[in-house]
mmCIF file of C-alpha atoms in Angstrom:
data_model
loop_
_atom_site.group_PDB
_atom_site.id
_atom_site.type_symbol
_atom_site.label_atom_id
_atom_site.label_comp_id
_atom_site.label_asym_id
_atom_site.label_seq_id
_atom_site.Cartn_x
_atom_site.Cartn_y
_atom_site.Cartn_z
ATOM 1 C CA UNK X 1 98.466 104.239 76.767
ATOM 2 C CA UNK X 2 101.269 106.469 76.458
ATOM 3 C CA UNK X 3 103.891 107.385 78.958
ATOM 4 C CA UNK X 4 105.409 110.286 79.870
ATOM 5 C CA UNK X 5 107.026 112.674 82.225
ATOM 6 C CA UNK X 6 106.115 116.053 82.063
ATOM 7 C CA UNK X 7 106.053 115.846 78.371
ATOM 8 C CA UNK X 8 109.768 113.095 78.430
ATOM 9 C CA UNK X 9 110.354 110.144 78.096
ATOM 10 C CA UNK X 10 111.293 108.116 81.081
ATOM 11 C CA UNK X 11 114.991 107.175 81.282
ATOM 12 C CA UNK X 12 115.978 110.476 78.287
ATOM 13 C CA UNK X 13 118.375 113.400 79.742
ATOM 14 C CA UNK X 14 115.323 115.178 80.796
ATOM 15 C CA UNK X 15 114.081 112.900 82.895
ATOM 16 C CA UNK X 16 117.120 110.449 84.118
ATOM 17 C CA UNK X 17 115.023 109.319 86.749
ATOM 18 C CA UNK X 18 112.973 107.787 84.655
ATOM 19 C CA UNK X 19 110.159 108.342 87.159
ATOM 20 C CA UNK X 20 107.218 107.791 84.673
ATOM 21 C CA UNK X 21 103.701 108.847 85.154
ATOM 22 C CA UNK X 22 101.496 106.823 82.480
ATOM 23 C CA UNK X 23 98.409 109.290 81.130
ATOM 24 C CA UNK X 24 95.171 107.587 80.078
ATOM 25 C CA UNK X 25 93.633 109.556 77.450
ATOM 26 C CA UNK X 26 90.330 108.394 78.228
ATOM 27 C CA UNK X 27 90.310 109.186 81.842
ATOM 28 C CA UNK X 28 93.394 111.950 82.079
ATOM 29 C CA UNK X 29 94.745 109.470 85.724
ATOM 30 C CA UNK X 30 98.418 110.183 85.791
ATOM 31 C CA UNK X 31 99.788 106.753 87.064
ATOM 32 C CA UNK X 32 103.298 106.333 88.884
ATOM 33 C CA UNK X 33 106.344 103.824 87.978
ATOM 34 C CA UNK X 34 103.530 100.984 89.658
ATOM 35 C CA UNK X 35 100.747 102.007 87.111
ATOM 36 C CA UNK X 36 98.537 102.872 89.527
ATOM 37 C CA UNK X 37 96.802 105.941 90.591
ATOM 38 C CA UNK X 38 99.493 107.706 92.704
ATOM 39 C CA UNK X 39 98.094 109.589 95.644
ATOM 40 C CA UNK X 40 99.078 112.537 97.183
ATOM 41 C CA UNK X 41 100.544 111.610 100.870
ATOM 42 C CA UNK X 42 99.174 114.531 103.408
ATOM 43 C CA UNK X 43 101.963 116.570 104.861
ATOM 44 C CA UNK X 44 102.693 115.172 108.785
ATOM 45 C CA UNK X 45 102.306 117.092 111.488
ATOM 46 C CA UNK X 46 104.864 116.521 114.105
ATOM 47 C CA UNK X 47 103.613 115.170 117.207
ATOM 48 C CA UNK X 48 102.668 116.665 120.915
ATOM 49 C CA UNK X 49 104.343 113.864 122.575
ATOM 50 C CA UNK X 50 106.517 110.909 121.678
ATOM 51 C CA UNK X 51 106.149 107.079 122.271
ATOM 52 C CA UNK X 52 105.579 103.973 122.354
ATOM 53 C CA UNK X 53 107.174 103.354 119.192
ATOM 54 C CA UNK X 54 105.822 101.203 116.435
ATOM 55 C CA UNK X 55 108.450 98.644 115.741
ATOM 56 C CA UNK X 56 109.275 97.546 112.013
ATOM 57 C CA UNK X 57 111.815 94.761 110.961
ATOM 58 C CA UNK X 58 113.395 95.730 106.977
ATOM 59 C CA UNK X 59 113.483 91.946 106.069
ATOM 60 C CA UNK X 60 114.842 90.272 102.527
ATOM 61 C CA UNK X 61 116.580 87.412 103.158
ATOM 62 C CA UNK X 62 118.630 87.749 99.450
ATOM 63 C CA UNK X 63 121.257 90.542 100.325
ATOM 64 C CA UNK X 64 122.070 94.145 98.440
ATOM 65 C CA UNK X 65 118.416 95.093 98.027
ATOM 66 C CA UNK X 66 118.019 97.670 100.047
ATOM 67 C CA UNK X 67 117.870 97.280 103.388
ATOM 68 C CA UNK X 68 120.081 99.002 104.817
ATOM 69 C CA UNK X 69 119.753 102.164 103.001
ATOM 70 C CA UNK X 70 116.055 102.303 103.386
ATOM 71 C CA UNK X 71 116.536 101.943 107.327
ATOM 72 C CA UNK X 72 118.553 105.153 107.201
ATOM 73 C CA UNK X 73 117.053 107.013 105.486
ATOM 74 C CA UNK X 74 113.399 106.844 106.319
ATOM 75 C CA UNK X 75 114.552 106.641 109.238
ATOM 76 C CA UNK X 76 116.244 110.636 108.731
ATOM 77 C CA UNK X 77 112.675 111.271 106.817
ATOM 78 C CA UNK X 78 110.675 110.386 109.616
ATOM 79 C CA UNK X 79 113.064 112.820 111.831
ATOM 80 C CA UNK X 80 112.453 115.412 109.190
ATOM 81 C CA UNK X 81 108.527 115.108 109.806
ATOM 82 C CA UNK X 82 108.980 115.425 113.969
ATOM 83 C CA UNK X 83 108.886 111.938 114.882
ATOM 84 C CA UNK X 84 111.953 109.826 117.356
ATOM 85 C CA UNK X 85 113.183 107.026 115.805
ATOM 86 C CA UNK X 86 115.391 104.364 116.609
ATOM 87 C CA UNK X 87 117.403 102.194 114.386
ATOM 88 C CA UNK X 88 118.108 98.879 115.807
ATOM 89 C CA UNK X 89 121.740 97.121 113.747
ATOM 90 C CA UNK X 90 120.531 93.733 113.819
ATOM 91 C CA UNK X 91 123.022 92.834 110.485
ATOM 92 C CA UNK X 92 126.639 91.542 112.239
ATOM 93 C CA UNK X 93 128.210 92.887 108.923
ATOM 94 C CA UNK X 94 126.622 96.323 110.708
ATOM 95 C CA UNK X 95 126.375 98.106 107.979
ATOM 96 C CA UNK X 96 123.729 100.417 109.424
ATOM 97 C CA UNK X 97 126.037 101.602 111.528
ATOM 98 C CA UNK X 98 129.213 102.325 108.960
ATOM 99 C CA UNK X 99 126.208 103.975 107.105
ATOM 100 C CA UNK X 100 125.474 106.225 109.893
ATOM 101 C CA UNK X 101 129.575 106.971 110.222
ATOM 102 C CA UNK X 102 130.040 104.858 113.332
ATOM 103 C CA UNK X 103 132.999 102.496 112.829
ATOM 104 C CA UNK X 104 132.072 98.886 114.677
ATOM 105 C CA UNK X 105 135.077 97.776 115.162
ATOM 106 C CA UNK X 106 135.632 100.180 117.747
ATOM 107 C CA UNK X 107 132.676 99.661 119.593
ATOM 108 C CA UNK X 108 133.100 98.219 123.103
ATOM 109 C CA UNK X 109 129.231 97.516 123.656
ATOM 110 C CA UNK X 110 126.916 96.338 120.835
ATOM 111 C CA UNK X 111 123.557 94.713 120.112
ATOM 112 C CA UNK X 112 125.001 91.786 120.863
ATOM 113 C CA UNK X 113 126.345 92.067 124.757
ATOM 114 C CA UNK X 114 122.565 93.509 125.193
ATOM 115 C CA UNK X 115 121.278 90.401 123.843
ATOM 116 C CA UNK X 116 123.857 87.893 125.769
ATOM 117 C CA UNK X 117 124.784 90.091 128.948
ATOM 118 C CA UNK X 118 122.214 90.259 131.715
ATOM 119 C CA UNK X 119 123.955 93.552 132.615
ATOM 120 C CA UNK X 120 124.118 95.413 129.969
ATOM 121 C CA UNK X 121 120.826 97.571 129.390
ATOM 122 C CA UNK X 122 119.953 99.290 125.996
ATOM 123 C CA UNK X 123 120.866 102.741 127.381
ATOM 124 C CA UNK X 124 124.563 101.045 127.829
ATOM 125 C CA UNK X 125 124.245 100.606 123.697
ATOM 126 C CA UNK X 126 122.599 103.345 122.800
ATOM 127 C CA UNK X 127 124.330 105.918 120.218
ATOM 128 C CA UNK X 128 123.310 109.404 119.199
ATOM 129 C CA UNK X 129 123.695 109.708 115.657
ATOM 130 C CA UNK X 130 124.524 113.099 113.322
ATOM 131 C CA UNK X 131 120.497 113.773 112.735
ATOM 132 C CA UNK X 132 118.960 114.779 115.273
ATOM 133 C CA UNK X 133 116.381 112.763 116.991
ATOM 134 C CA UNK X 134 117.668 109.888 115.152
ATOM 135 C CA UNK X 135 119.275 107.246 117.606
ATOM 136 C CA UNK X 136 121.169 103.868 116.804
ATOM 137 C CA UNK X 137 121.631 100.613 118.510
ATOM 138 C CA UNK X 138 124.942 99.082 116.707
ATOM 139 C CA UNK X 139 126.019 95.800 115.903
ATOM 140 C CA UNK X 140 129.462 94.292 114.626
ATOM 141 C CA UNK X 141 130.585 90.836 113.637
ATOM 142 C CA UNK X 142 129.852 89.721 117.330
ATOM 143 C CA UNK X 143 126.545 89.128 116.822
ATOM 144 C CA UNK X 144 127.385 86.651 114.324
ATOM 145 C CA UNK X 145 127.636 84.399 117.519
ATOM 146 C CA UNK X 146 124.270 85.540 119.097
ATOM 147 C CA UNK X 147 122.331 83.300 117.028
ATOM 148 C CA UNK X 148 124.162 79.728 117.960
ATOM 149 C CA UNK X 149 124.619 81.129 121.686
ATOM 150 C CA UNK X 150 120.488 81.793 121.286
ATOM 151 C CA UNK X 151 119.523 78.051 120.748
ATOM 152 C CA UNK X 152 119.623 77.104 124.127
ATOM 153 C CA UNK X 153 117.943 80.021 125.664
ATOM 154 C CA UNK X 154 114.079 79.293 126.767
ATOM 155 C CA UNK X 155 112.110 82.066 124.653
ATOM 156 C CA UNK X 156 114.515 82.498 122.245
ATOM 157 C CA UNK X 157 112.622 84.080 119.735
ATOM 158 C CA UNK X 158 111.745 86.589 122.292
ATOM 159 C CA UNK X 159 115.165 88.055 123.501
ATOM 160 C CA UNK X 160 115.108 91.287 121.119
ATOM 161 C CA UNK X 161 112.043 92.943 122.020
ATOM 162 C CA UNK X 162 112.633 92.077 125.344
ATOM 163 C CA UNK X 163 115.640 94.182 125.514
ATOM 164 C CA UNK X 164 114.544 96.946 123.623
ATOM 165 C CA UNK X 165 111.665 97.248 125.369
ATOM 166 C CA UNK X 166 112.300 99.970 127.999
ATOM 167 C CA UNK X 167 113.412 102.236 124.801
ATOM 168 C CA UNK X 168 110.278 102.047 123.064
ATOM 169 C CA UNK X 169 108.260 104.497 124.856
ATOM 170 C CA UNK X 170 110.675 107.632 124.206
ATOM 171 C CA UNK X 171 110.218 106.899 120.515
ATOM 172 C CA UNK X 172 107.662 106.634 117.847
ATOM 173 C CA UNK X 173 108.795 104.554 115.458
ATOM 174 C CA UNK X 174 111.787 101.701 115.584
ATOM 175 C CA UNK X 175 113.185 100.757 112.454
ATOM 176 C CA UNK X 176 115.235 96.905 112.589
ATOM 177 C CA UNK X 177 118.044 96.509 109.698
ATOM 178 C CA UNK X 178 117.801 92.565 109.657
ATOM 179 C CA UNK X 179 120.509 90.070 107.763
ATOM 180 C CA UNK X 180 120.063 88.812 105.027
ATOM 181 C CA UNK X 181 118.763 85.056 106.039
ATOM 182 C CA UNK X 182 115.805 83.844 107.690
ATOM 183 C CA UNK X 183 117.803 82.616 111.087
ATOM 184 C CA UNK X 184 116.968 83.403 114.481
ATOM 185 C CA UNK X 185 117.883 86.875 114.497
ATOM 186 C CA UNK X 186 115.352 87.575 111.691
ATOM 187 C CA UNK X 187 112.924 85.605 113.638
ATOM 188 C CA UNK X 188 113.528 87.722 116.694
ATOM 189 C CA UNK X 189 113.518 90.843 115.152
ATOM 190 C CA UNK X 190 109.686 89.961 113.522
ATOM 191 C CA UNK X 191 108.750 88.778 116.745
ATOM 192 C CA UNK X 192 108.866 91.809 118.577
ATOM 193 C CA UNK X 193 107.548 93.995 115.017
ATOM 194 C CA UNK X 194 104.377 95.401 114.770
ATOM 195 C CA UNK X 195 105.252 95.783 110.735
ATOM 196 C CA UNK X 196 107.534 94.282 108.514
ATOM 197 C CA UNK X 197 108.380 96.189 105.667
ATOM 198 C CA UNK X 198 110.194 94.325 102.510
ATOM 199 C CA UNK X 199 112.344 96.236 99.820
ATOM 200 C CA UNK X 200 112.896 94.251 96.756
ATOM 201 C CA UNK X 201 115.119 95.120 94.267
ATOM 202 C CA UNK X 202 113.844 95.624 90.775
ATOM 203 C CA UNK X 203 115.596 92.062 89.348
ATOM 204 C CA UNK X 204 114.449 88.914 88.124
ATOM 205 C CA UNK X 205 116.083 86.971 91.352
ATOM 206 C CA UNK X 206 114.960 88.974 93.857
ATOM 207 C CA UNK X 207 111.427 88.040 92.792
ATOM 208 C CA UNK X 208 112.396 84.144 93.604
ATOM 209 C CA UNK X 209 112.862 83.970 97.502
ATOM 210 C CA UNK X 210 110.038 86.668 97.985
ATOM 211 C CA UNK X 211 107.257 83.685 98.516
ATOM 212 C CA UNK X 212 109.721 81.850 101.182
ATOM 213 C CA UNK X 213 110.087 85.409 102.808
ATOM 214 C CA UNK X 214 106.099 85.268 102.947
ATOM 215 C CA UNK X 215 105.909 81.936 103.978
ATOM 216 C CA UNK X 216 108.273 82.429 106.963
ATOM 217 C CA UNK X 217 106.003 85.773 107.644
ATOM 218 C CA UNK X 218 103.115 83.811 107.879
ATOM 219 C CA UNK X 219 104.235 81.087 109.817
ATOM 220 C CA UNK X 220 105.686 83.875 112.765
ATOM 221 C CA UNK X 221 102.278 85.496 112.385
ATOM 222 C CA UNK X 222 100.209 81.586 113.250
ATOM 223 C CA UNK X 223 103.085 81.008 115.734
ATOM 224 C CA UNK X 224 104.698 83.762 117.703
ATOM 225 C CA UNK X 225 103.238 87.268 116.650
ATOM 226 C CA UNK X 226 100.195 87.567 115.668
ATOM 227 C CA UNK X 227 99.518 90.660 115.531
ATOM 228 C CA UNK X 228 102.379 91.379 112.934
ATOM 229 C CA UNK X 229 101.462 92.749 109.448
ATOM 230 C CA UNK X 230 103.014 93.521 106.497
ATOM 231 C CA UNK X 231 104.245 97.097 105.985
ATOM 232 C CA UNK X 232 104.419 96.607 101.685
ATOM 233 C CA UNK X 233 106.885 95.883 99.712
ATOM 234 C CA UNK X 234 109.300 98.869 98.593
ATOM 235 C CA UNK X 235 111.110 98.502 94.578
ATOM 236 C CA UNK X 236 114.182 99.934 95.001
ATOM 237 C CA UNK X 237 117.319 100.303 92.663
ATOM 238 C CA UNK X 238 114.496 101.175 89.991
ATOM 239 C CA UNK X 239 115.525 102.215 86.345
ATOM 240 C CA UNK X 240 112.380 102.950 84.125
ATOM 241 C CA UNK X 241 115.070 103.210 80.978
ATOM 242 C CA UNK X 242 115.591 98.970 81.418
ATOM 243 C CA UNK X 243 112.391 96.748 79.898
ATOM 244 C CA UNK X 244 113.545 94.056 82.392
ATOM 245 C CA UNK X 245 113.010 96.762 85.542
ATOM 246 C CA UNK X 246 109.590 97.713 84.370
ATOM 247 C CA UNK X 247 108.714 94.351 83.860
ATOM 248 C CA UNK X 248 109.708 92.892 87.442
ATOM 249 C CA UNK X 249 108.016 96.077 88.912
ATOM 250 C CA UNK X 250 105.057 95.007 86.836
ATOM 251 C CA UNK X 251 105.184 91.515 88.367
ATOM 252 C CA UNK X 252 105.298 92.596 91.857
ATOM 253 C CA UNK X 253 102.080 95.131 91.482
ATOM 254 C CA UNK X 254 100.648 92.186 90.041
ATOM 255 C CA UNK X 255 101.549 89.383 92.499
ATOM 256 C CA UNK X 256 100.827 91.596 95.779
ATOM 257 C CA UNK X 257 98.662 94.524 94.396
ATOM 258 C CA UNK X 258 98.178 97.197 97.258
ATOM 259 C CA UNK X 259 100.798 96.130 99.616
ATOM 260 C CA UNK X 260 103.048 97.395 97.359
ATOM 261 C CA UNK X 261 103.994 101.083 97.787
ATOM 262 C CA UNK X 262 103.726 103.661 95.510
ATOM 263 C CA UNK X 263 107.025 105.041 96.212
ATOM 264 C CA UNK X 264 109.487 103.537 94.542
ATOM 265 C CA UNK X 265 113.158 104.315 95.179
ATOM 266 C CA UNK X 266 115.373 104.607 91.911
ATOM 267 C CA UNK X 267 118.927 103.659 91.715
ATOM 268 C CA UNK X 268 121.732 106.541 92.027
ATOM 269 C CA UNK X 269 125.081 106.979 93.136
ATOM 270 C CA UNK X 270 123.971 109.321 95.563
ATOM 271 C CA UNK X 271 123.020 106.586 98.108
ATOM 272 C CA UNK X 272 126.360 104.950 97.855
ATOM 273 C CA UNK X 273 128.276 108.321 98.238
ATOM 274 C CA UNK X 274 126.121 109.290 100.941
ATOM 275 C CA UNK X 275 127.033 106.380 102.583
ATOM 276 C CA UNK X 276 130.718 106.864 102.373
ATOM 277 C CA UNK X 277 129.343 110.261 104.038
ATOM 278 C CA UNK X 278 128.217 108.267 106.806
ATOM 279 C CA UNK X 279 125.118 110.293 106.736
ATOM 280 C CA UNK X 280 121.492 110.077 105.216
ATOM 281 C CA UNK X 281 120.704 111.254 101.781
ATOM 282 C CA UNK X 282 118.793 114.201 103.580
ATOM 283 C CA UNK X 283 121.363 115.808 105.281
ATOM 284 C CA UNK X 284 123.715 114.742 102.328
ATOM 285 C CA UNK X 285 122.084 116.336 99.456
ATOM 286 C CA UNK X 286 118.804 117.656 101.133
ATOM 287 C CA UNK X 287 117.563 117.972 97.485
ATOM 288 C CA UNK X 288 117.843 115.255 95.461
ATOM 289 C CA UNK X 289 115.456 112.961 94.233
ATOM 290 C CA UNK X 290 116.889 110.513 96.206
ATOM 291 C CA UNK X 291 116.127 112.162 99.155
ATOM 292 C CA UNK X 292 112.722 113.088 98.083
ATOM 293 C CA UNK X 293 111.488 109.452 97.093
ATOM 294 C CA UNK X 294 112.585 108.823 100.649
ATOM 295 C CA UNK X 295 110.988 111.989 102.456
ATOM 296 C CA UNK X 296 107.744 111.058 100.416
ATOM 297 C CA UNK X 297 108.191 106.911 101.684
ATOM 298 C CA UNK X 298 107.570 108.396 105.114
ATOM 299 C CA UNK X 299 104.438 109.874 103.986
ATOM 300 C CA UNK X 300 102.856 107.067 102.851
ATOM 301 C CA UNK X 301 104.277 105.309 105.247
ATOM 302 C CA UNK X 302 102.776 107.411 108.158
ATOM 303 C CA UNK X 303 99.111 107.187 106.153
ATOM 304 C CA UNK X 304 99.336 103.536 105.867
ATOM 305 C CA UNK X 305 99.449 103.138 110.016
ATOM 306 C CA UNK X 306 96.958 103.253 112.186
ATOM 307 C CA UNK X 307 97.880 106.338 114.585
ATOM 308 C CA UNK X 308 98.533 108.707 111.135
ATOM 309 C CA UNK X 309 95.186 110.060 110.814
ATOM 310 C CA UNK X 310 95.983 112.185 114.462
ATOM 311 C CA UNK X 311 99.302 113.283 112.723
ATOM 312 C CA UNK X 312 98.173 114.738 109.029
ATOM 313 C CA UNK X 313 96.605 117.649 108.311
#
């Protein structure tokens, strides 16, 4: 097999990307960075009405995969399609919400009094965000102190989706930024998902905890939700021009086959200035190819779920 991109050579001038489509000479199949078939994702179409959401928890518990910046901005792509979405901060470092331009530390009402105050409702906590149709339930280092204060509550694992619960049918999907640990709050937050959708970055020691991750999965699924499933796994910070990157990527196709997605998000310095931006990639810079691996996550993304075949064309 040889590879190229539009005649290049991944990870070359012409194609710093290094998004690679492998060409079979025998069959002419243009494969993606996963060697596999890509498909072509059908174009949304925005729908009629909005609600109840379908819930998904971002979970790794090793930390500076991805998380975070995947929330956003599928989150923003989703938008971009038509759909509500609402991004639940469930990280007391609350990153999501510096990513999103919010400063925590100036927050009076977080994630946290909704989870410990019987008073405080989610429309109390609820932010608008700069994207439209894009709203944000923040967090800050409070809700450090959530999970030890959660031990003694009866349901414990429960206390997240119970709060959230009266905002779910004004939006269609909910997207849950989780820390990075498998503690309580990651336990609540895949409790009340429908999906759970893992990025992984493209490095030899992000491959190790992946099996506890599914362990943990599968023991929420026997014990307290099961009727969660896994979303796929998402290789981010991906650089076709380093053997060690295609070779991990390699390993994951290999280890979990379709439930990883074709999309796969390369690494850039646009994601870390857009941050700074506190805004998405797509309202950042509309027209990068950071912005378009996102835009086409939420296609795939919206053809992998159940309701998607009333929303494509």
């Amino acid at each position: 097999m040889t590879v190229k991109t539009n005649g290049s050579t991944p990870g070359t001038p012409d194609n710093p990307w290094g998004d690679t489509k492998t060409n079979a000479p025998s069959s002419g199949v243009n494969l993606g960075p996963t060697r596999r078939p890509r498909p072509v994702f059908p174009e949304p179409v925005a729908p009629v009405t909005h609600g109840p959401a379908r819930v998904v928890a971002m979970v790794n518990q090793k930390g500076g995969v991805g998380k975070t910046t995947t929330t956003i901005n599928l989150g923003a792509a989703l938008v971009e399609y038509g759909l509500k979405v609402l991004l639940v901060d469930f990280d007391p470092q609350g990153a999501l919400s510096v990513g999103l331009g919010i400063n925590p530390l100036q927050l009076d009402l977080t994630v946290y009094n909704l989870l410990m105050e019987r008073n405080v409702t989610a429309e109390d906590v609820l932010l608008e965000t700069g994207v439209e149709g894009l709203d944000l339930l923040p967090s800050n280092i409070d809700l450090s102190a959530a999970e030890v204060q959660l031990v003694t509550e009866v349901a414990r694992e429960q206390v997240l989706g119970r709060v959230i619960k009266p905002l779910l049918p004004h939006y269609d999907v909910c997207l849950i930024d989780c820390q990075p640990s498998l503690g309580l709050l990651t336990i609540n937050a895949l409790t009340c998902a429908q999906g759970v959708m893992v990025p992984l970055e493209c490095e030899f020691f992000a491959l190790r905890g992946v099996a506890l991750l599914m362990d943990t999965i599968t023991k929420v699924q026997e014990r307290l939700n099961e009727d969660l499933e896994i979303e796929g796994l998402l290789a981010t910070m991906y650089d076709a021009r380093t053997l060690h990157g295609r070779e991990v990527l390699a390993r994951v196709v290999e280890a979990f086959g379709d439930k990883v997605f074709h999309t796969v998000i390369n690494r850039t310095v646009r994601f870390p200035d857009a941050t700074v931006a506190g805004e998405p990639i797509t309202t950042f810079d509309p027209s990068s190819l950071g912005a378009n691996a996102y835009r086409e996550l939420a296609r795939e993304v919206l053809s992998r779920w159940p309701a998607a075949a009333t929303m494509a064309r």
